């Protein structure tokens, strides 16, 4: 595809803004391809020791940052170290906690020593938090926006807009086809949709599923649906009564009509969940785990085991959590009535939801994009004590299996471990996972693309470098 002297304008909800921005301006050691496989990035190749406790990465030569500085091993070490250590508050801290040592064998070779085997470690390094930034004057420059990605950041107004220019020194020969890009943060769904229909923008994410059929019939617009790891949850705080009782948690899990939510909230653009975060298309999805169904009798049985005849709870929700979250809470309220559960939806403000409600209120609606490998998802949100464990759940057997499965190189043994972990979450965890949602987005018909990645929304959030105009 030829480069075109034009710009793409995208309107987006805030939750995807940062990921797209980081992928747009920065490079990563590894990347997730459109088929879900791991691809070389700034690392051309990698090799593990027999026990997967040591990984050596060969770095790409001739790569420069937008400032002209050459990329090398020191940048990699400093960038990963930025997320490590006791003082780190990074959300990526849990997934790099296993790194005990990094060495620059030469300017283009880095070896990672881990505290235990990790067969998925190269996948870990594709995480959007782990961008590679330059070292300047002996310190990591993570604030200026200098990167070695496809676009240079020209202007950034956090929460409002970002403006990019194509980086002429980008190392990929057939990528980054726009001269300039504008990315706008439009939380309001009607504003995003109107902007696309009027031709003011070229792509939008998270469509109104109630009216997506009407939008698809409009001339010049293409609607896309991609199944992936995205899932919506209701998180119960296991450190707060009554959710500290597993029988209360099970009563609520049985008190939910999952298929009704898929039909009425996702309008069929998704699939039912089974109270764990692993999607049906993932490598170690537990296909043998019976699907939990709506069952008022079982809900009442578990309430009695908890010593309760009835249960009264509040469920905090806002459309900032996920589109239709408030309506989903109302559906939950209606199905729970038959189970002796008085569930009251609490409509929270969209502004500040993630700062003031999520992990602050004891029962909340939550959006998760998922992760490309099971270990990453479990380590990010379910390991005891990690920053994003929004259910504050702790299970010693789960934690033990997490470490063992990470180091296990035998596929059958590893699969059995991940199956058990999903079963533990299903039966004991503080998370209700009613549905997996397809990524549904729209582009102007002048936008050209290949197969879409499914590890994040909008082509794995790598649309900046993958798309072009006809």
Short mmCIF file of C-alpha atoms in Angstrom, two decimals:
data_model
loop_
_atom_site.label_atom_id
_atom_site.label_comp_id
_atom_site.label_asym_id
_atom_site.label_seq_id
_atom_site.Cartn_x
_atom_site.Cartn_y
_atom_site.Cartn_z
CA UNK A 1 0.00 0.00 0.00
CA UNK A 2 1.25 3.47 -0.86
CA UNK A 3 1.48 6.29 1.60
CA UNK A 4 -1.25 8.88 1.10
CA UNK A 5 -0.98 12.60 1.94
CA UNK A 6 -4.00 12.53 4.22
CA UNK A 7 -5.07 12.15 7.83
CA UNK A 8 -7.34 9.78 9.69
CA UNK A 9 -9.57 11.07 12.45
CA UNK A 10 -10.83 8.64 15.06
CA UNK A 11 -13.37 9.20 17.83
CA UNK A 12 -12.97 6.89 20.79
CA UNK A 13 -14.13 6.21 24.31
CA UNK A 14 -11.50 7.13 26.87
CA UNK A 15 -10.81 3.52 27.88
CA UNK A 16 -9.04 2.78 24.59
CA UNK A 17 -7.35 6.14 24.21
CA UNK A 18 -4.16 5.41 26.12
CA UNK A 19 -3.56 2.01 24.55
CA UNK A 20 -3.84 3.36 21.01
CA UNK A 21 -1.64 6.32 21.91
CA UNK A 22 1.10 4.09 23.32
CA UNK A 23 1.03 1.70 20.36
CA UNK A 24 1.11 4.70 18.05
CA UNK A 25 4.24 6.38 19.38
CA UNK A 26 6.22 3.56 21.01
CA UNK A 27 7.87 0.30 20.05
CA UNK A 28 7.57 -3.02 21.92
CA UNK A 29 9.84 -6.03 22.07
CA UNK A 30 7.04 -8.31 20.84
CA UNK A 31 3.62 -7.84 19.24
CA UNK A 32 0.42 -9.85 18.99
CA UNK A 33 -0.45 -10.50 15.34
CA UNK A 34 -3.89 -10.40 13.79
CA UNK A 35 -4.12 -14.20 14.13
CA UNK A 36 -3.27 -14.07 17.84
CA UNK A 37 0.26 -15.38 17.38
CA UNK A 38 3.29 -13.66 18.82
CA UNK A 39 5.30 -11.61 16.34
CA UNK A 40 8.75 -9.97 16.49
CA UNK A 41 8.82 -6.29 17.32
CA UNK A 42 11.92 -4.47 18.49
CA UNK A 43 13.20 -7.96 19.29
CA UNK A 44 13.94 -9.93 16.14
CA UNK A 45 14.12 -13.28 17.94
CA UNK A 46 14.22 -14.88 21.38
CA UNK A 47 15.38 -18.12 22.93
CA UNK A 48 14.65 -19.78 26.27
CA UNK A 49 16.70 -21.97 28.52
CA UNK A 50 15.48 -25.56 28.97
CA UNK A 51 13.51 -24.63 32.10
CA UNK A 52 12.24 -21.28 30.70
CA UNK A 53 13.86 -19.35 33.57
CA UNK A 54 16.19 -17.47 31.22
CA UNK A 55 15.23 -15.69 28.00
CA UNK A 56 17.63 -14.07 25.56
CA UNK A 57 16.30 -11.52 23.10
CA UNK A 58 18.15 -10.38 19.98
CA UNK A 59 17.28 -6.75 19.30
CA UNK A 60 16.63 -5.16 15.93
CA UNK A 61 19.51 -3.06 14.64
CA UNK A 62 19.20 0.29 12.89
CA UNK A 63 16.10 1.45 14.84
CA UNK A 64 16.03 5.09 15.92
CA UNK A 65 13.69 7.12 18.09
CA UNK A 66 11.82 10.11 16.72
CA UNK A 67 14.54 12.30 18.22
CA UNK A 68 17.19 10.45 16.21
CA UNK A 69 18.67 8.56 19.17
CA UNK A 70 19.59 4.93 18.42
CA UNK A 71 17.66 2.14 20.12
CA UNK A 72 19.61 -0.41 22.16
CA UNK A 73 19.76 -2.80 25.08
CA UNK A 74 20.11 -0.07 27.73
CA UNK A 75 16.72 1.34 26.71
CA UNK A 76 15.09 -2.08 27.15
CA UNK A 77 16.52 -2.61 30.62
CA UNK A 78 15.60 0.87 31.84
CA UNK A 79 12.08 0.61 30.38
CA UNK A 80 11.30 -2.69 32.10
CA UNK A 81 12.90 -1.53 35.35
CA UNK A 82 10.50 1.42 35.31
CA UNK A 83 7.71 -1.02 36.26
CA UNK A 84 9.67 -3.04 38.82
CA UNK A 85 10.61 -2.58 42.45
CA UNK A 86 8.77 -1.98 45.70
CA UNK A 87 8.10 1.69 44.93
CA UNK A 88 6.47 0.97 41.57
CA UNK A 89 2.76 1.72 41.24
CA UNK A 90 2.59 0.45 37.67
CA UNK A 91 -0.30 -1.82 36.68
CA UNK A 92 2.34 -3.92 34.90
CA UNK A 93 4.26 -4.54 38.11
CA UNK A 94 2.68 -8.00 38.69
CA UNK A 95 3.52 -9.29 35.22
CA UNK A 96 7.22 -8.33 35.45
CA UNK A 97 7.59 -9.23 39.12
CA UNK A 98 9.25 -12.51 38.12
CA UNK A 99 12.19 -10.70 36.52
CA UNK A 100 15.13 -10.88 38.94
CA UNK A 101 17.92 -9.72 36.64
CA UNK A 102 18.48 -8.20 33.21
CA UNK A 103 21.82 -8.00 31.46
CA UNK A 104 22.97 -6.39 28.24
CA UNK A 105 25.12 -9.09 26.67
CA UNK A 106 25.96 -6.59 23.94
CA UNK A 107 24.26 -3.42 22.59
CA UNK A 108 21.65 -5.54 20.80
CA UNK A 109 21.18 -8.54 23.11
CA UNK A 110 19.30 -8.63 26.43
CA UNK A 111 18.95 -11.63 28.75
CA UNK A 112 16.18 -11.82 31.34
CA UNK A 113 16.61 -14.04 34.41
CA UNK A 114 13.32 -15.03 36.04
CA UNK A 115 12.56 -16.34 39.52
CA UNK A 116 10.80 -19.30 37.91
CA UNK A 117 10.02 -20.72 34.53
CA UNK A 118 7.61 -18.78 32.31
CA UNK A 119 6.70 -20.32 28.98
CA UNK A 120 4.70 -17.19 28.05
CA UNK A 121 7.30 -14.58 28.94
CA UNK A 122 7.69 -13.23 25.36
CA UNK A 123 3.90 -12.67 25.32
CA UNK A 124 4.20 -10.68 28.55
CA UNK A 125 6.50 -8.20 26.82
CA UNK A 126 3.77 -7.34 24.29
CA UNK A 127 1.67 -5.73 27.06
CA UNK A 128 0.82 -2.12 26.23
CA UNK A 129 2.31 -0.85 29.50
CA UNK A 130 5.77 -2.15 28.56
CA UNK A 131 6.66 0.38 25.88
CA UNK A 132 10.35 0.85 25.20
CA UNK A 133 11.48 4.42 25.86
CA UNK A 134 14.89 6.02 25.37
CA UNK A 135 17.52 6.55 28.02
CA UNK A 136 18.74 10.15 28.01
CA UNK A 137 21.42 11.54 30.32
CA UNK A 138 21.34 8.28 32.26
CA UNK A 139 17.60 8.39 32.98
CA UNK A 140 14.57 6.90 31.28
CA UNK A 141 12.70 9.49 29.24
CA UNK A 142 9.11 8.29 29.53
CA UNK A 143 7.44 11.71 29.71
CA UNK A 144 8.45 13.54 26.53
CA UNK A 145 6.66 11.19 24.11
CA UNK A 146 9.86 10.37 22.24
CA UNK A 147 9.35 6.87 20.87
CA UNK A 148 10.29 4.55 18.05
CA UNK A 149 6.74 3.78 16.94
CA UNK A 150 4.98 4.65 13.68
CA UNK A 151 3.90 8.18 14.65
CA UNK A 152 5.36 11.20 16.43
CA UNK A 153 3.20 12.82 19.07
CA UNK A 154 2.67 16.45 18.02
CA UNK A 155 0.17 17.52 20.68
CA UNK A 156 -1.55 15.79 23.59
CA UNK A 157 -4.48 17.07 25.61
CA UNK A 158 -5.17 14.29 28.14
CA UNK A 159 -8.76 13.10 28.06
CA UNK A 160 -9.53 15.34 25.07
CA UNK A 161 -7.41 14.72 21.98
CA UNK A 162 -4.02 13.69 20.62
CA UNK A 163 -2.41 14.68 17.31
CA UNK A 164 0.23 12.66 15.48
CA UNK A 165 2.52 13.02 12.47
CA UNK A 166 4.01 10.11 10.59
CA UNK A 167 7.54 9.16 11.70
CA UNK A 168 9.67 9.05 8.56
CA UNK A 169 12.27 6.89 10.29
CA UNK A 170 9.85 4.10 11.32
CA UNK A 171 11.56 0.75 10.84
CA UNK A 172 8.59 -1.18 9.37
CA UNK A 173 8.59 -0.71 5.59
CA UNK A 174 4.87 -1.34 4.91
CA UNK A 175 3.13 0.42 7.76
CA UNK A 176 1.92 3.86 8.91
CA UNK A 177 0.18 5.04 5.74
CA UNK A 178 -1.31 8.32 7.00
CA UNK A 179 0.56 11.61 7.07
CA UNK A 180 -1.31 12.69 10.19
CA UNK A 181 -3.83 11.36 12.70
CA UNK A 182 -6.24 13.03 15.09
CA UNK A 183 -7.59 10.94 17.95
CA UNK A 184 -10.52 12.42 19.85
CA UNK A 185 -11.86 11.25 23.21
CA UNK A 186 -15.65 11.30 22.84
CA UNK A 187 -17.26 9.46 25.72
CA UNK A 188 -20.77 10.32 24.57
CA UNK A 189 -22.00 7.57 22.26
CA UNK A 190 -24.36 9.82 20.30
CA UNK A 191 -21.57 12.32 19.68
CA UNK A 192 -19.29 9.58 18.34
CA UNK A 193 -21.95 8.16 16.08
CA UNK A 194 -23.02 11.57 14.75
CA UNK A 195 -19.40 12.45 14.01
CA UNK A 196 -19.00 9.32 11.86
CA UNK A 197 -22.31 9.71 10.02
CA UNK A 198 -21.55 13.37 9.22
CA UNK A 199 -18.09 12.49 7.93
CA UNK A 200 -16.25 14.46 10.62
CA UNK A 201 -14.35 11.32 11.70
CA UNK A 202 -13.27 8.16 9.89
CA UNK A 203 -13.60 5.55 12.66
CA UNK A 204 -15.36 5.10 16.00
CA UNK A 205 -15.37 2.37 18.62
CA UNK A 206 -18.06 0.84 20.87
CA UNK A 207 -21.19 1.28 18.84
CA UNK A 208 -24.73 1.49 20.19
CA UNK A 209 -25.73 -2.15 19.77
CA UNK A 210 -29.40 -1.18 19.87
CA UNK A 211 -29.06 0.77 16.62
CA UNK A 212 -26.05 -0.87 14.98
CA UNK A 213 -28.23 -2.35 12.26
CA UNK A 214 -29.45 1.10 11.24
CA UNK A 215 -25.90 2.45 11.21
CA UNK A 216 -24.74 -0.40 8.99
CA UNK A 217 -27.32 0.56 6.37
CA UNK A 218 -26.01 4.10 6.01
CA UNK A 219 -24.03 4.70 2.80
CA UNK A 220 -20.28 5.01 3.23
CA UNK A 221 -20.08 3.23 6.61
CA UNK A 222 -18.84 -0.27 7.39
CA UNK A 223 -19.66 -1.97 10.70
CA UNK A 224 -17.26 -4.62 12.02
CA UNK A 225 -17.75 -7.28 14.72
CA UNK A 226 -14.73 -9.17 16.07
CA UNK A 227 -14.89 -11.84 18.80
CA UNK A 228 -12.08 -11.65 21.33
CA UNK A 229 -11.22 -11.67 25.02
CA UNK A 230 -13.30 -8.63 26.02
CA UNK A 231 -15.65 -9.43 28.88
CA UNK A 232 -17.99 -7.60 31.25
CA UNK A 233 -18.15 -8.46 34.93
CA UNK A 234 -19.78 -7.72 38.26
CA UNK A 235 -17.04 -7.62 40.88
CA UNK A 236 -17.82 -8.51 44.52
CA UNK A 237 -15.35 -7.45 47.19
CA UNK A 238 -14.43 -10.61 49.07
CA UNK A 239 -13.12 -8.54 51.99
CA UNK A 240 -16.53 -6.96 52.57
CA UNK A 241 -19.67 -8.59 54.03
CA UNK A 242 -21.78 -10.24 52.75
CA UNK A 243 -19.50 -11.05 49.80
CA UNK A 244 -16.88 -12.59 52.09
CA UNK A 245 -19.17 -15.64 52.24
CA UNK A 246 -18.71 -17.95 49.24
CA UNK A 247 -22.34 -19.06 49.48
CA UNK A 248 -23.53 -15.48 49.05
CA UNK A 249 -21.28 -15.20 46.02
CA UNK A 250 -22.69 -18.42 44.58
CA UNK A 251 -26.28 -17.29 45.24
CA UNK A 252 -25.65 -14.14 43.22
CA UNK A 253 -23.98 -16.14 40.43
CA UNK A 254 -27.02 -18.41 40.14
CA UNK A 255 -29.35 -15.40 40.35
CA UNK A 256 -28.26 -14.02 36.98
CA UNK A 257 -29.77 -14.85 33.59
CA UNK A 258 -26.70 -14.72 31.33
CA UNK A 259 -28.37 -15.49 28.02
CA UNK A 260 -30.87 -12.70 28.63
CA UNK A 261 -27.97 -10.27 29.05
CA UNK A 262 -26.29 -11.41 25.84
CA UNK A 263 -29.60 -11.01 24.00
CA UNK A 264 -30.69 -7.68 25.51
CA UNK A 265 -27.40 -5.91 26.27
CA UNK A 266 -25.14 -7.26 23.53
CA UNK A 267 -27.98 -7.90 21.04
CA UNK A 268 -26.26 -11.15 20.13
CA UNK A 269 -22.80 -9.62 19.61
CA UNK A 270 -21.17 -11.88 22.16
CA UNK A 271 -21.44 -15.08 24.20
CA UNK A 272 -22.34 -16.10 27.74
CA UNK A 273 -19.58 -16.14 30.34
CA UNK A 274 -18.94 -18.74 33.01
CA UNK A 275 -17.52 -16.76 35.94
CA UNK A 276 -13.90 -16.78 34.82
CA UNK A 277 -12.07 -14.49 32.36
CA UNK A 278 -10.87 -16.97 29.74
CA UNK A 279 -12.59 -16.76 26.36
CA UNK A 280 -13.71 -19.66 24.19
CA UNK A 281 -11.08 -18.93 21.55
CA UNK A 282 -8.15 -19.04 23.96
CA UNK A 283 -5.68 -21.89 24.07
CA UNK A 284 -6.54 -23.25 27.51
CA UNK A 285 -10.27 -22.47 27.71
CA UNK A 286 -11.91 -25.07 29.97
CA UNK A 287 -14.45 -26.59 27.59
CA UNK A 288 -15.29 -29.30 30.16
CA UNK A 289 -16.51 -26.90 32.83
CA UNK A 290 -20.34 -27.02 32.94
CA UNK A 291 -21.95 -23.73 31.99
CA UNK A 292 -23.57 -22.05 35.00
CA UNK A 293 -27.22 -21.38 34.26
CA UNK A 294 -29.83 -19.20 35.90
CA UNK A 295 -31.23 -21.31 38.75
CA UNK A 296 -33.38 -19.67 41.48
CA UNK A 297 -33.56 -22.92 43.47
CA UNK A 298 -29.76 -23.19 43.67
CA UNK A 299 -29.53 -19.49 44.54
CA UNK A 300 -31.95 -20.00 47.45
CA UNK A 301 -30.05 -23.14 48.51
CA UNK A 302 -26.81 -21.17 48.83
CA UNK A 303 -28.54 -18.35 50.67
CA UNK A 304 -29.71 -20.87 53.26
CA UNK A 305 -26.19 -22.29 53.53
CA UNK A 306 -25.08 -18.73 54.29
CA UNK A 307 -27.73 -18.59 57.04
CA UNK A 308 -29.95 -16.18 55.09
CA UNK A 309 -33.56 -16.28 53.95
CA UNK A 310 -33.19 -13.18 51.83
CA UNK A 311 -30.35 -10.92 50.69
CA UNK A 312 -30.32 -7.17 50.10
CA UNK A 313 -27.41 -5.65 48.09
CA UNK A 314 -26.60 -2.60 45.99
CA UNK A 315 -24.91 -2.90 42.59
CA UNK A 316 -23.02 0.16 41.34
CA UNK A 317 -23.03 0.69 37.59
CA UNK A 318 -22.44 3.36 34.97
CA UNK A 319 -22.12 3.26 31.22
CA UNK A 320 -18.49 4.23 31.77
CA UNK A 321 -18.04 0.65 32.99
CA UNK A 322 -19.40 -0.74 29.72
CA UNK A 323 -22.14 0.22 27.32
CA UNK A 324 -25.45 -0.89 28.80
CA UNK A 325 -24.05 -1.53 32.29
CA UNK A 326 -26.96 0.23 34.02
CA UNK A 327 -29.49 -1.73 31.94
CA UNK A 328 -27.57 -4.91 32.77
CA UNK A 329 -27.87 -4.11 36.47
CA UNK A 330 -31.64 -3.71 36.05
CA UNK A 331 -31.86 -7.09 34.31
CA UNK A 332 -29.87 -8.59 37.19
CA UNK A 333 -32.30 -6.98 39.64
CA UNK A 334 -35.27 -8.58 37.89
CA UNK A 335 -33.80 -12.08 37.69
CA UNK A 336 -32.55 -11.93 41.29
CA UNK A 337 -36.05 -11.25 42.63
CA UNK A 338 -37.03 -14.84 41.93
CA UNK A 339 -34.09 -15.97 44.07
CA UNK A 340 -34.96 -14.07 47.24
CA UNK A 341 -32.36 -11.41 46.42
CA UNK A 342 -33.28 -7.72 46.64
CA UNK A 343 -30.68 -6.16 44.32
CA UNK A 344 -30.81 -2.40 43.87
CA UNK A 345 -28.98 -0.87 40.87
CA UNK A 346 -27.15 2.33 41.79
CA UNK A 347 -26.49 4.59 38.81
CA UNK A 348 -23.08 6.13 39.38
CA UNK A 349 -21.67 9.16 37.49
CA UNK A 350 -19.68 8.34 34.38
CA UNK A 351 -17.04 10.91 35.31
CA UNK A 352 -14.72 9.49 37.94
CA UNK A 353 -16.22 5.99 37.82
CA UNK A 354 -12.83 4.24 37.64
CA UNK A 355 -11.30 6.46 40.32
CA UNK A 356 -14.20 6.78 42.76
CA UNK A 357 -16.35 3.67 42.31
CA UNK A 358 -14.32 0.77 40.90
CA UNK A 359 -12.49 -0.99 43.74
CA UNK A 360 -14.05 1.50 46.17
CA UNK A 361 -17.67 0.28 46.25
CA UNK A 362 -18.17 -3.42 47.19
CA UNK A 363 -20.24 -4.53 44.17
CA UNK A 364 -19.55 -2.91 40.81
CA UNK A 365 -19.94 -3.34 37.06
CA UNK A 366 -16.58 -3.67 35.29
CA UNK A 367 -15.14 -3.80 31.78
CA UNK A 368 -12.12 -6.01 31.03
CA UNK A 369 -10.40 -6.23 27.67
CA UNK A 370 -8.87 -9.58 28.60
CA UNK A 371 -5.30 -10.59 27.82
CA UNK A 372 -3.84 -12.73 25.00
CA UNK A 373 -2.62 -15.47 27.35
CA UNK A 374 -4.20 -16.97 30.46
CA UNK A 375 -1.27 -16.26 32.75
CA UNK A 376 -1.39 -12.54 32.01
CA UNK A 377 -5.09 -12.26 32.80
CA UNK A 378 -4.84 -14.28 35.99
CA UNK A 379 -1.70 -12.49 37.19
CA UNK A 380 -3.19 -9.05 36.50
CA UNK A 381 -6.55 -9.46 38.22
CA UNK A 382 -6.77 -12.61 40.36
CA UNK A 383 -3.44 -13.25 42.06
CA UNK A 384 -3.54 -12.45 45.75
CA UNK A 385 -2.72 -8.82 46.46
CA UNK A 386 -2.11 -7.48 42.93
CA UNK A 387 -3.16 -3.90 42.28
CA UNK A 388 -6.02 -4.71 39.90
CA UNK A 389 -7.52 -7.59 41.89
CA UNK A 390 -10.88 -5.81 41.98
CA UNK A 391 -12.59 -8.63 43.91
CA UNK A 392 -9.89 -8.66 46.62
CA UNK A 393 -10.06 -12.43 46.31
CA UNK A 394 -7.37 -14.74 47.62
CA UNK A 395 -7.04 -18.48 47.08
CA UNK A 396 -3.85 -20.32 48.01
CA UNK A 397 -4.40 -23.19 45.57
CA UNK A 398 -5.04 -20.77 42.70
CA UNK A 399 -1.84 -18.85 43.51
CA UNK A 400 0.13 -22.10 43.68
CA UNK A 401 -1.19 -23.26 40.30
CA UNK A 402 -0.48 -19.86 38.76
CA UNK A 403 3.23 -20.25 39.50
CA UNK A 404 3.34 -23.91 38.47
CA UNK A 405 1.46 -23.46 35.19
CA UNK A 406 3.62 -20.50 34.20
CA UNK A 407 6.76 -22.68 34.35
CA UNK A 408 5.25 -25.85 32.90
CA UNK A 409 6.42 -26.67 29.35
CA UNK A 410 4.34 -29.83 28.91
CA UNK A 411 1.15 -28.75 27.10
CA UNK A 412 -1.14 -31.41 28.60
CA UNK A 413 0.04 -30.79 32.16
CA UNK A 414 -0.24 -27.05 31.68
CA UNK A 415 -3.75 -27.35 30.25
CA UNK A 416 -4.89 -29.35 33.29
CA UNK A 417 -3.59 -26.62 35.59
CA UNK A 418 -5.38 -23.82 33.73
CA UNK A 419 -8.56 -25.90 33.65
CA UNK A 420 -8.40 -26.23 37.43
CA UNK A 421 -7.76 -22.51 37.88
CA UNK A 422 -10.87 -21.65 35.87
CA UNK A 423 -12.88 -24.11 37.96
CA UNK A 424 -11.61 -22.56 41.20
CA UNK A 425 -12.62 -19.09 40.05
CA UNK A 426 -15.97 -20.39 38.81
CA UNK A 427 -16.81 -21.91 42.21
CA UNK A 428 -14.98 -19.71 44.70
CA UNK A 429 -14.10 -16.41 43.04
CA UNK A 430 -15.63 -13.02 43.69
CA UNK A 431 -16.23 -12.28 40.03
CA UNK A 432 -19.43 -12.79 38.08
CA UNK A 433 -18.71 -12.96 34.34
CA UNK A 434 -22.09 -12.92 32.59
CA UNK A 435 -20.88 -12.25 29.05
CA UNK A 436 -18.05 -11.95 26.58
CA UNK A 437 -18.63 -9.05 24.22
CA UNK A 438 -17.48 -8.88 20.63
CA UNK A 439 -15.63 -5.73 19.59
CA UNK A 440 -18.11 -3.78 17.47
CA UNK A 441 -16.81 -0.68 15.70
CA UNK A 442 -17.30 1.23 12.47
CA UNK A 443 -15.15 2.83 9.78
CA UNK A 444 -15.77 5.00 6.77
CA UNK A 445 -15.69 2.89 3.63
CA UNK A 446 -12.56 4.66 2.44
CA UNK A 447 -10.62 2.99 5.27
CA UNK A 448 -8.65 -0.04 4.03
CA UNK A 449 -7.64 -2.84 6.39
CA UNK A 450 -6.68 -6.51 6.50
CA UNK A 451 -7.80 -9.11 9.01
CA UNK A 452 -8.51 -7.54 12.38
CA UNK A 453 -6.60 -8.41 15.53
CA UNK A 454 -8.79 -9.51 18.43
CA UNK A 455 -6.53 -9.00 21.44
CA UNK A 456 -7.85 -5.43 21.85
CA UNK A 457 -10.57 -3.32 20.28
CA UNK A 458 -10.04 -1.72 16.83
CA UNK A 459 -7.60 -4.18 15.34
CA UNK A 460 -5.70 -4.82 18.55
CA UNK A 461 -5.44 -1.00 18.91
CA UNK A 462 -2.77 -1.05 16.18
CA UNK A 463 -4.99 0.66 13.63
CA UNK A 464 -2.57 3.57 13.29
CA UNK A 465 0.07 1.46 11.60
CA UNK A 466 -2.14 -1.16 9.93
CA UNK A 467 -4.88 0.85 8.20
CA UNK A 468 -4.80 3.13 5.16
CA UNK A 469 -7.18 4.96 2.84
CA UNK A 470 -8.28 3.48 -0.48
#
